[in-house]
Every structure is written in structure tokens, then in C-alpha cells.
Amino acid sequence: MTRLLQILFFTLLLGGCTVGIGPNVNPVPDVPDDDDSAVGDDDDATGDDDDSTVGDDDDATGDDDDATGDDDDATGDDDDSTVGDDDDSTDPAVPVRFVAMGDTGEGNADQVTVAGVVETVCAAQGCDFILLMGDNIYDEGAEDVNDSLWQSAFEVPYANITQQFYPVLGNHDGGFLGTGLDLFRGQVQVDYSAYSTKWNMPDRYYARSVENVDFFALDTSIAFFQSLPVYDTMTEDQGIWLNGQIAASTSLWKIAYGHHPYLSNGPHGNAGNYEGLPEWTPFGAAGTGIKDFLEDYVCGNVDFYLCGHDHSRQWLVDTCSGTELIVTGGGAKRTDIEGSNPVHWEDVDDDTEGFVWIEILGNTMTVEFWNKNGTLDYTDIRTK
């Protein structure tokens, strides 16, 4: 409640002022690294376009094909500017394997321990990349790309993990007492993509295609404050963008991920009733903006929505219009399970940080919940 009072107090101070306008997020731009972090590049890890001439976009035949005649690179992903076009998304033979975890940016012993288990599981079972659910750097994000927090909260804990990271922003990444109101502070994490060999955040929200899966990385922090000037326009722009991306998608699987939950048994609770606040609480403090945004643009339009914010691991039984909900915010610290939403599984032990490992192979999706002790807590399968 103290944190919420801070949010309300400082938001009242802001009133109708503009806190700072973030980047133009329509369309999603390329980033200097070459690991498909943006939907606008067509590259593989070597930095060229997987053709016969480095730096151009075609091979000897003048088209965009590699030796197989399709548009994929050595990793089998499509990584182009529009999800669902000209890709190998119908190929059921190539698995997509990744880790999803959030609220990682503590730089503490538990973050390092979880990172070690991620490394072990990825070595044994395979991982193509890591998704971060936000709150990547506590308590108020990084001041700039040279901030020492980049080392303590990201580079050092994950030094032994070779996979690429694809983060989204959480409220603590946006400064201003950890509320997320500071748009410029959030932009620092976008900018850091040009300075790190494995941090890939091409914009505040972006899309990627990997084999038969489309990923939609969302900025839910701006949706939280959508009742305020600037944030309302940015939230609407994000929604229009997401509608267009989903409409263009031809992939079998669609996965969205952001920081804030729709349903959760952690202390933050369900959107529209965060912290137990009534939905009419001023300035969207109860998460009404999150609820509206997810119901308008995500629920029923993707197969899964992954998030963090609450520092636990949960797989909810209830969906939002058929979209399954997973909370995976235990990457560095734990908060209690307090709510009563029905679950397929949740970690009731308040000392079990961990993550989710997912494999998608054709029409089958396998989900595994791992804890910091290297124990597989729960697994289940979905098919389409």
C-alpha cells in the first residue's frame, strides 16, 4: 500500500504534464546487433543476410534465398520485418526452445543461482534464447548505458549464458520510485542494445518470428498509466500496432509477453484489483489500464501471455478469452502466494526462485517449471 500511495502522490503531482515522450514505436526499428531482436532485420548471427555476399540482401541469383531456397538462416528462424510473411513457419521439424523469467535485476545471490540452473538446463535440453519479463534492473532502472548496474544486474550474473536475451520493460525499469513513469529511463534499456553482445530490446515493444512461433514483446508499463496524457496515446498506438502484427501473423503459435499480470495469486493480484484496490481507484492504480489493454488486444488473440511482476511461478487455470496465463517472475527473489485463482500449478514455497523452460515442436508445446535448486517442479503439454 505504501508503494501505491507513492504512485498516487507523485501522479497527482504530475497531473496532466508530459513526463517525456518515448521513441516512435511504429514501426519497430532494427538494432545494431544481428540476432533477430527486431522484426525489421533478416539476419543471422554472422551479421550478413545468409547469402553469398556479406552486407547485401541477395545471393548470386539475385533473390533472398539461401541454399535451401527459402528465407531462413542457420538457426531456422525468419527474423524479418513482418511476422508471418515469407518464412518457414510451417516447418514442424525444427523445435523452438526458450527460457522465460522475470524480475531478475537484483544482482543478488539468488539471481546468480537461478542463472546457473538456466545454464545447466539449456546445456542439457537446448535453449535458443531467453525472454525477460521486465524489472530487469532494480530499483529504478539504469541512468544511462554506462551505468554500473548493467554489470551487476545483467552482464555478470549471465556471463556464462551464451544465448541472446529479449527483454521487456517493467515498472522498476522506468524510474520515478519504481513506478515506471520516467519514459526516458526506460529508453535507456532500448539504447543498451547497441552496447551489449546479448541484450536485444529494439524498442519499447516489438515482434519476432522464430520458426512456427510469433512473439509479441509488450510494454505494459505505459498501459498502466493510460489515463494520463502521453501514455494514453502511446497505449493506443501500441494496441494498433499489436492488432496489425497479429493480423499479419500466419504462424501456428502466438505468444505475447509483458511485465504486468492479468491474473495472479501473488501480492499484486489481478488486473483491475491490484493490491486489493477497487477498480475505480484514481489514475489506474488498481491496474485497470492493464486489464483494459490486455482484454482489448491480447486476450483471445494469442495462445499464451507470459508475465512477471509477482515474484513467483504460476500457471493459471482461468484464461482470458482462451489465452493461457503464466506468471514467471521468480528470477531473483520471491514474494508470497496469497490469491485464490485456480491453478494448474504454483510454487507455494516462498524460497524457490526459478524460471519456465518451453519447447515448441510442431503443434506440441511442452512447459517446464524449474527452481533454483535444479529441480523440475512441474511439466505439462499443450497441443494445437
Short mmCIF file of C-alpha atoms in Angstrom, two decimals:
data_model
loop_
_atom_site.label_atom_id
_atom_site.label_comp_id
_atom_site.label_asym_id
_atom_site.label_seq_id
_atom_site.Cartn_x
_atom_site.Cartn_y
_atom_site.Cartn_z
CA MET A 1 0.00 0.00 0.00
CA THR A 2 2.91 2.35 0.67
CA ARG A 3 4.17 1.94 -2.86
CA LEU A 4 0.70 2.65 -4.24
CA LEU A 5 0.37 5.78 -2.14
CA GLN A 6 3.69 6.91 -3.58
CA ILE A 7 2.42 6.26 -7.07
CA LEU A 8 -0.82 8.19 -6.44
CA PHE A 9 1.01 11.04 -4.75
CA PHE A 10 3.56 11.57 -7.48
CA THR A 11 1.00 11.01 -10.22
CA LEU A 12 -1.19 13.72 -8.65
CA LEU A 13 1.84 16.00 -8.70
CA LEU A 14 2.31 15.30 -12.37
CA GLY A 15 -1.32 15.93 -13.19
CA GLY A 16 -1.56 16.48 -16.90
CA CYS A 17 2.12 17.16 -17.51
CA THR A 18 4.13 15.23 -20.03
CA VAL A 19 6.85 13.23 -18.36
CA GLY A 20 8.82 12.81 -21.53
CA ILE A 21 7.90 11.24 -24.81
CA GLY A 22 9.41 7.90 -25.69
CA PRO A 23 10.52 6.67 -29.07
CA ASN A 24 8.34 6.35 -32.12
CA VAL A 25 7.38 2.73 -31.89
CA ASN A 26 5.53 2.42 -35.18
CA PRO A 27 7.26 0.71 -36.90
CA VAL A 28 9.76 -1.39 -34.97
CA PRO A 29 13.31 -0.41 -35.98
CA ASP A 30 16.37 -2.57 -36.46
CA VAL A 31 19.07 -2.66 -33.83
CA PRO A 32 22.82 -2.79 -34.30
CA ASP A 33 23.12 -6.36 -33.17
CA ASP A 34 22.17 -9.04 -35.61
CA ASP A 35 20.26 -11.58 -33.58
CA ASP A 36 16.70 -11.07 -34.86
CA SER A 37 15.86 -8.77 -31.96
CA ALA A 38 13.89 -6.56 -34.28
CA VAL A 39 11.23 -7.56 -36.74
CA GLY A 40 12.87 -5.41 -39.34
CA ASP A 41 16.03 -7.42 -39.95
CA ASP A 42 16.57 -10.60 -41.88
CA ASP A 43 19.88 -11.59 -40.39
CA ASP A 44 21.65 -14.46 -38.84
CA ALA A 45 24.31 -14.39 -36.17
CA THR A 46 27.13 -13.67 -38.61
CA GLY A 47 25.86 -10.19 -39.34
CA ASP A 48 25.11 -10.73 -43.01
CA ASP A 49 21.92 -11.90 -44.66
CA ASP A 50 22.98 -15.51 -45.02
CA ASP A 51 23.77 -15.08 -48.69
CA SER A 52 26.84 -15.14 -50.84
CA THR A 53 27.84 -11.52 -50.36
CA VAL A 54 28.33 -10.05 -46.90
CA GLY A 55 26.35 -6.84 -46.35
CA ASP A 56 23.90 -7.13 -49.22
CA ASP A 57 20.48 -8.71 -49.18
CA ASP A 58 20.77 -11.15 -52.00
CA ASP A 59 22.74 -14.10 -53.19
CA ALA A 60 24.15 -14.93 -56.58
CA THR A 61 20.69 -15.49 -58.05
CA GLY A 62 19.54 -12.02 -57.05
CA ASP A 63 16.84 -13.16 -54.69
CA ASP A 64 16.80 -13.51 -50.92
CA ASP A 65 17.21 -17.26 -50.72
CA ASP A 66 19.83 -19.43 -49.20
CA ALA A 67 20.84 -22.86 -50.45
CA THR A 68 17.52 -24.38 -49.49
CA GLY A 69 15.54 -21.85 -51.50
CA ASP A 70 13.67 -20.45 -48.53
CA ASP A 71 14.21 -17.36 -46.43
CA ASP A 72 15.74 -18.83 -43.32
CA ASP A 73 19.16 -18.64 -41.80
CA ALA A 74 21.26 -21.19 -39.98
CA THR A 75 19.08 -21.06 -36.89
CA GLY A 76 15.91 -21.74 -38.84
CA ASP A 77 14.18 -18.54 -37.79
CA ASP A 78 12.83 -15.93 -40.17
CA ASP A 79 13.54 -12.69 -38.38
CA ASP A 80 12.05 -10.38 -40.96
CA SER A 81 10.10 -7.17 -40.74
CA THR A 82 6.60 -8.62 -40.87
CA VAL A 83 5.61 -11.57 -38.78
CA GLY A 84 4.17 -14.40 -40.76
CA ASP A 85 5.40 -13.49 -44.27
CA ASP A 86 7.97 -15.30 -46.42
CA ASP A 87 9.03 -17.56 -43.59
CA ASP A 88 9.49 -21.21 -42.78
CA SER A 89 6.85 -21.12 -40.05
CA THR A 90 5.12 -24.23 -41.38
CA ASP A 91 8.16 -26.42 -40.81
CA PRO A 92 7.21 -28.67 -37.90
CA ALA A 93 10.59 -30.39 -37.71
CA VAL A 94 12.60 -27.64 -36.03
CA PRO A 95 11.96 -27.11 -32.29
CA VAL A 96 11.83 -23.69 -30.65
CA ARG A 97 13.22 -23.80 -27.11
CA PHE A 98 13.49 -20.87 -24.72
CA VAL A 99 13.55 -19.77 -21.09
CA ALA A 100 11.12 -17.18 -19.72
CA MET A 101 11.77 -15.43 -16.40
CA GLY A 102 11.20 -12.03 -14.89
CA ASP A 103 12.05 -9.62 -12.09
CA THR A 104 15.66 -10.64 -12.40
CA GLY A 105 17.61 -7.42 -11.92
CA GLU A 106 18.73 -7.74 -8.31
CA GLY A 107 22.37 -8.66 -8.80
CA ASN A 108 21.97 -10.92 -5.78
CA ALA A 109 22.98 -14.48 -4.98
CA ASP A 110 19.61 -15.93 -5.98
CA GLN A 111 19.83 -14.34 -9.42
CA VAL A 112 23.24 -15.95 -9.92
CA THR A 113 21.96 -19.31 -8.65
CA VAL A 114 18.97 -19.26 -10.99
CA ALA A 115 21.29 -18.28 -13.85
CA GLY A 116 23.39 -21.36 -13.13
CA VAL A 117 20.36 -23.64 -13.40
CA VAL A 118 19.33 -21.92 -16.64
CA GLU A 119 22.79 -22.65 -18.00
CA THR A 120 22.55 -26.30 -16.94
CA VAL A 121 19.04 -26.87 -18.31
CA CYS A 122 19.88 -25.14 -21.58
CA ALA A 123 23.00 -27.27 -21.99
CA ALA A 124 21.03 -30.46 -21.36
CA GLN A 125 17.79 -29.70 -23.20
CA GLY A 126 18.59 -26.85 -25.57
CA CYS A 127 17.72 -23.16 -25.48
CA ASP A 128 17.56 -20.81 -28.43
CA PHE A 129 17.10 -17.60 -26.42
CA ILE A 130 15.93 -16.09 -23.11
CA LEU A 131 12.84 -13.92 -22.57
CA LEU A 132 12.96 -11.43 -19.68
CA MET A 133 9.63 -10.28 -18.23
CA GLY A 134 10.77 -6.86 -17.01
CA ASP A 135 12.13 -5.31 -13.82
CA ASN A 136 15.47 -6.01 -15.40
CA ILE A 137 17.34 -3.52 -13.19
CA TYR A 138 16.19 -2.63 -9.68
CA ASP A 139 15.15 -0.30 -8.20
CA GLU A 140 14.71 2.41 -10.81
CA GLY A 141 16.41 1.13 -13.93
CA ALA A 142 19.72 2.34 -15.33
CA GLU A 143 20.63 6.01 -15.57
CA ASP A 144 22.44 5.52 -18.87
CA VAL A 145 24.12 2.84 -20.96
CA ASN A 146 27.31 3.16 -18.87
CA ASP A 147 25.59 2.69 -15.52
CA SER A 148 27.44 0.09 -13.41
CA LEU A 149 24.10 -1.61 -12.75
CA TRP A 150 24.31 -3.14 -16.20
CA GLN A 151 27.24 -5.19 -14.99
CA SER A 152 25.88 -6.18 -11.59
CA ALA A 153 22.27 -6.84 -12.66
CA PHE A 154 22.78 -8.36 -16.10
CA GLU A 155 26.22 -8.91 -17.59
CA VAL A 156 27.91 -10.55 -14.60
CA PRO A 157 25.05 -12.83 -13.45
CA TYR A 158 24.55 -14.10 -17.01
CA ALA A 159 28.19 -14.13 -18.09
CA ASN A 160 28.13 -17.90 -18.70
CA ILE A 161 24.88 -17.90 -20.65
CA THR A 162 25.60 -17.61 -24.36
CA GLN A 163 22.02 -17.29 -25.57
CA GLN A 164 20.54 -13.95 -26.61
CA PHE A 165 18.15 -12.12 -24.25
CA TYR A 166 14.92 -10.45 -25.40
CA PRO A 167 13.57 -8.27 -22.55
CA VAL A 168 10.52 -6.12 -21.99
CA LEU A 169 10.25 -3.18 -19.61
CA GLY A 170 8.85 -3.43 -16.09
CA ASN A 171 7.77 -0.63 -13.77
CA HIS A 172 11.12 -0.66 -11.95
CA ASP A 173 12.92 -0.11 -15.24
CA GLY A 174 11.18 3.25 -15.68
CA GLY A 175 12.50 5.09 -12.64
CA PHE A 176 10.43 7.53 -10.58
CA LEU A 177 10.32 5.48 -7.37
CA GLY A 178 9.95 2.32 -9.41
CA THR A 179 6.59 3.33 -10.86
CA GLY A 180 7.71 3.32 -14.48
CA LEU A 181 6.64 6.91 -15.12
CA ASP A 182 10.02 8.00 -16.48
CA LEU A 183 9.89 7.26 -20.20
CA PHE A 184 13.46 8.42 -20.75
CA ARG A 185 14.77 5.97 -18.15
CA GLY A 186 13.00 3.15 -19.97
CA GLN A 187 14.54 4.26 -23.24
CA VAL A 188 17.99 3.64 -21.75
CA GLN A 189 17.28 -0.10 -21.88
CA VAL A 190 16.36 0.15 -25.54
CA ASP A 191 19.58 2.05 -26.22
CA TYR A 192 21.68 -0.53 -24.38
CA SER A 193 21.03 -2.99 -27.22
CA ALA A 194 23.80 -1.21 -29.14
CA TYR A 195 26.32 -1.80 -26.33
CA SER A 196 25.75 -5.41 -25.31
CA THR A 197 26.54 -8.59 -27.19
CA LYS A 198 23.39 -10.34 -25.94
CA TRP A 199 20.85 -7.73 -24.82
CA ASN A 200 18.24 -7.22 -27.56
CA MET A 201 15.47 -4.67 -27.00
CA PRO A 202 14.90 -2.91 -30.32
CA ASP A 203 12.09 -0.76 -28.96
CA ARG A 204 9.66 -0.44 -26.09
CA TYR A 205 7.59 -3.12 -27.83
CA TYR A 206 8.48 -5.33 -30.75
CA ALA A 207 7.76 -8.63 -32.53
CA ARG A 208 9.87 -11.59 -33.62
CA SER A 209 9.22 -14.69 -35.70
CA VAL A 210 11.07 -17.91 -34.88
CA GLU A 211 10.08 -20.98 -36.90
CA ASN A 212 6.37 -21.55 -36.33
CA VAL A 213 6.09 -19.13 -33.39
CA ASP A 214 5.45 -15.38 -33.34
CA PHE A 215 6.48 -13.48 -30.22
CA PHE A 216 4.99 -10.12 -29.23
CA ALA A 217 7.01 -8.24 -26.61
CA LEU A 218 4.81 -5.63 -24.91
CA ASP A 219 5.32 -2.53 -22.80
CA THR A 220 2.64 -2.86 -20.16
CA SER A 221 4.04 -0.01 -18.05
CA ILE A 222 2.66 2.61 -20.44
CA ALA A 223 -0.70 0.83 -20.38
CA PHE A 224 -0.70 1.07 -16.58
CA PHE A 225 -0.76 4.87 -16.88
CA GLN A 226 -3.02 5.10 -19.91
CA SER A 227 -5.35 7.50 -18.08
CA LEU A 228 -2.60 10.16 -18.24
CA PRO A 229 -1.71 12.37 -21.22
CA VAL A 230 1.01 10.99 -23.49
CA TYR A 231 0.58 7.50 -22.02
CA ASP A 232 -2.94 7.29 -23.42
CA THR A 233 -1.68 7.97 -26.94
CA MET A 234 1.25 5.59 -26.54
CA THR A 235 -1.06 2.84 -25.27
CA GLU A 236 -3.42 3.30 -28.21
CA ASP A 237 -0.50 3.26 -30.65
CA GLN A 238 0.79 0.03 -29.13
CA GLY A 239 -2.64 -1.55 -29.41
CA ILE A 240 -2.99 -0.58 -33.07
CA TRP A 241 0.48 -1.94 -33.75
CA LEU A 242 -0.29 -5.22 -31.97
CA ASN A 243 -3.56 -5.68 -33.86
CA GLY A 244 -1.67 -5.26 -37.12
CA GLN A 245 1.07 -7.68 -36.13
CA ILE A 246 -1.38 -10.37 -35.04
CA ALA A 247 -3.48 -9.91 -38.18
CA ALA A 248 -0.36 -10.40 -40.32
CA SER A 249 0.78 -13.48 -38.42
CA THR A 250 0.44 -16.86 -40.11
CA SER A 251 2.42 -18.80 -37.52
CA LEU A 252 0.80 -21.71 -35.72
CA TRP A 253 1.75 -20.39 -32.27
CA LYS A 254 1.42 -16.84 -30.96
CA ILE A 255 2.96 -15.84 -27.63
CA ALA A 256 2.77 -12.39 -26.03
CA TYR A 257 4.80 -11.37 -23.01
CA GLY A 258 4.90 -8.31 -20.80
CA HIS A 259 5.56 -7.37 -17.21
CA HIS A 260 2.15 -6.99 -15.57
CA PRO A 261 -0.22 -9.94 -14.97
CA TYR A 262 -3.83 -10.29 -15.97
CA LEU A 263 -4.44 -12.85 -13.22
CA SER A 264 -2.04 -13.65 -10.39
CA ASN A 265 -2.05 -15.18 -6.93
CA GLY A 266 0.87 -13.02 -5.84
CA PRO A 267 0.57 -9.85 -3.73
CA HIS A 268 -0.11 -7.63 -6.75
CA GLY A 269 -3.10 -9.77 -7.68
CA ASN A 270 -5.46 -9.50 -10.62
CA ALA A 271 -5.50 -6.58 -13.05
CA GLY A 272 -8.29 -4.18 -12.13
CA ASN A 273 -7.89 -5.13 -8.49
CA TYR A 274 -4.12 -4.77 -7.95
CA GLU A 275 -3.15 -4.63 -4.28
CA GLY A 276 -6.82 -5.21 -3.45
CA LEU A 277 -7.76 -1.72 -4.65
CA PRO A 278 -11.18 -1.16 -6.21
CA GLU A 279 -11.27 -0.75 -9.97
CA TRP A 280 -12.32 2.92 -9.71
CA THR A 281 -9.13 3.91 -7.83
CA PRO A 282 -7.81 7.10 -9.49
CA PHE A 283 -5.05 7.07 -12.11
CA GLY A 284 -5.44 3.36 -12.81
CA ALA A 285 -3.62 2.34 -9.62
CA ALA A 286 -5.69 -0.85 -9.44
CA GLY A 287 -4.35 -1.93 -12.82
CA THR A 288 -7.47 -1.01 -14.77
CA GLY A 289 -5.31 0.16 -17.68
CA ILE A 290 -3.56 -3.21 -17.77
CA LYS A 291 -6.89 -5.02 -17.64
CA ASP A 292 -8.35 -2.93 -20.46
CA PHE A 293 -5.27 -3.23 -22.66
CA LEU A 294 -4.96 -6.99 -22.29
CA GLU A 295 -8.67 -7.58 -22.81
CA ASP A 296 -8.77 -5.29 -25.85
CA TYR A 297 -5.67 -6.54 -27.65
CA VAL A 298 -4.23 -9.75 -26.16
CA CYS A 299 -6.96 -11.96 -24.72
CA GLY A 300 -8.27 -14.37 -27.32
CA ASN A 301 -5.72 -13.24 -29.91
CA VAL A 302 -2.66 -15.21 -28.77
CA ASP A 303 -2.15 -18.66 -27.30
CA PHE A 304 -0.19 -17.63 -24.21
CA TYR A 305 0.50 -14.47 -22.26
CA LEU A 306 3.65 -14.66 -20.08
CA CYS A 307 4.44 -12.08 -17.40
CA GLY A 308 6.20 -11.32 -14.14
CA HIS A 309 5.60 -8.50 -11.60
CA ASP A 310 4.66 -11.00 -8.90
CA HIS A 311 7.82 -12.87 -7.90
CA SER A 312 6.60 -16.42 -8.23
CA ARG A 313 5.77 -19.06 -10.80
CA GLN A 314 2.15 -19.84 -11.62
CA TRP A 315 0.14 -21.43 -14.40
CA LEU A 316 -3.43 -20.22 -14.06
CA VAL A 317 -6.43 -22.41 -14.89
CA ASP A 318 -8.61 -19.48 -15.90
CA THR A 319 -7.75 -17.88 -19.20
CA CYS A 320 -8.58 -14.56 -20.78
CA SER A 321 -10.87 -15.48 -23.67
CA GLY A 322 -8.88 -18.65 -24.24
CA THR A 323 -5.39 -17.16 -23.87
CA GLU A 324 -3.47 -19.17 -21.25
CA LEU A 325 -1.70 -17.26 -18.49
CA ILE A 326 1.69 -17.97 -16.95
CA VAL A 327 3.42 -15.86 -14.29
CA THR A 328 7.18 -16.36 -14.22
CA GLY A 329 8.61 -13.60 -12.04
CA GLY A 330 10.91 -15.62 -9.79
CA GLY A 331 14.20 -14.91 -11.49
CA ALA A 332 15.93 -13.37 -8.46
CA LYS A 333 13.62 -13.11 -5.45
CA ARG A 334 10.33 -14.40 -4.10
CA THR A 335 7.07 -12.98 -2.84
CA ASP A 336 4.28 -14.99 -1.27
CA ILE A 337 1.35 -16.72 -2.89
CA GLU A 338 -1.72 -15.01 -1.46
CA GLY A 339 -4.54 -15.26 -4.00
CA SER A 340 -7.03 -18.00 -4.75
CA ASN A 341 -7.22 -18.11 -8.53
CA PRO A 342 -7.33 -21.78 -9.57
CA VAL A 343 -4.02 -23.01 -10.95
CA HIS A 344 -2.59 -25.96 -12.81
CA TRP A 345 0.45 -25.41 -10.62
CA GLU A 346 2.10 -22.71 -8.49
CA ASP A 347 5.17 -22.61 -6.26
CA VAL A 348 3.89 -22.27 -2.73
CA ASP A 349 7.40 -22.49 -1.26
CA ASP A 350 8.48 -18.89 -0.64
CA ASP A 351 12.13 -19.80 -1.14
CA THR A 352 12.00 -21.28 -4.64
CA GLU A 353 13.07 -18.74 -7.23
CA GLY A 354 13.09 -20.19 -10.71
CA PHE A 355 12.01 -19.98 -14.33
CA VAL A 356 9.98 -21.58 -17.10
CA TRP A 357 11.51 -23.62 -19.94
CA ILE A 358 9.36 -24.07 -23.04
CA GLU A 359 9.76 -26.21 -26.13
CA ILE A 360 7.51 -25.90 -29.17
CA LEU A 361 7.78 -28.66 -31.75
CA GLY A 362 5.17 -28.54 -34.48
CA ASN A 363 1.76 -28.47 -32.83
CA THR A 364 3.07 -29.52 -29.39
CA MET A 365 4.17 -27.17 -26.62
CA THR A 366 5.94 -28.50 -23.53
CA VAL A 367 6.17 -26.26 -20.45
CA GLU A 368 8.53 -27.00 -17.55
CA PHE A 369 8.83 -25.10 -14.26
CA TRP A 370 12.36 -25.29 -12.81
CA ASN A 371 13.55 -23.97 -9.46
CA LYS A 372 16.89 -22.58 -8.28
CA ASN A 373 17.86 -25.96 -6.80
CA GLY A 374 17.85 -27.52 -10.26
CA THR A 375 14.62 -29.41 -9.60
CA LEU A 376 11.87 -29.81 -12.20
CA ASP A 377 8.75 -28.86 -10.23
CA TYR A 378 6.02 -29.32 -12.82
CA THR A 379 5.54 -30.02 -16.52
CA ASP A 380 2.59 -30.16 -18.87
CA ILE A 381 1.86 -30.25 -22.59
CA ARG A 382 -0.46 -28.33 -24.88
CA THR A 383 -1.29 -29.27 -28.47
CA LYS A 384 -3.00 -27.41 -31.30
#
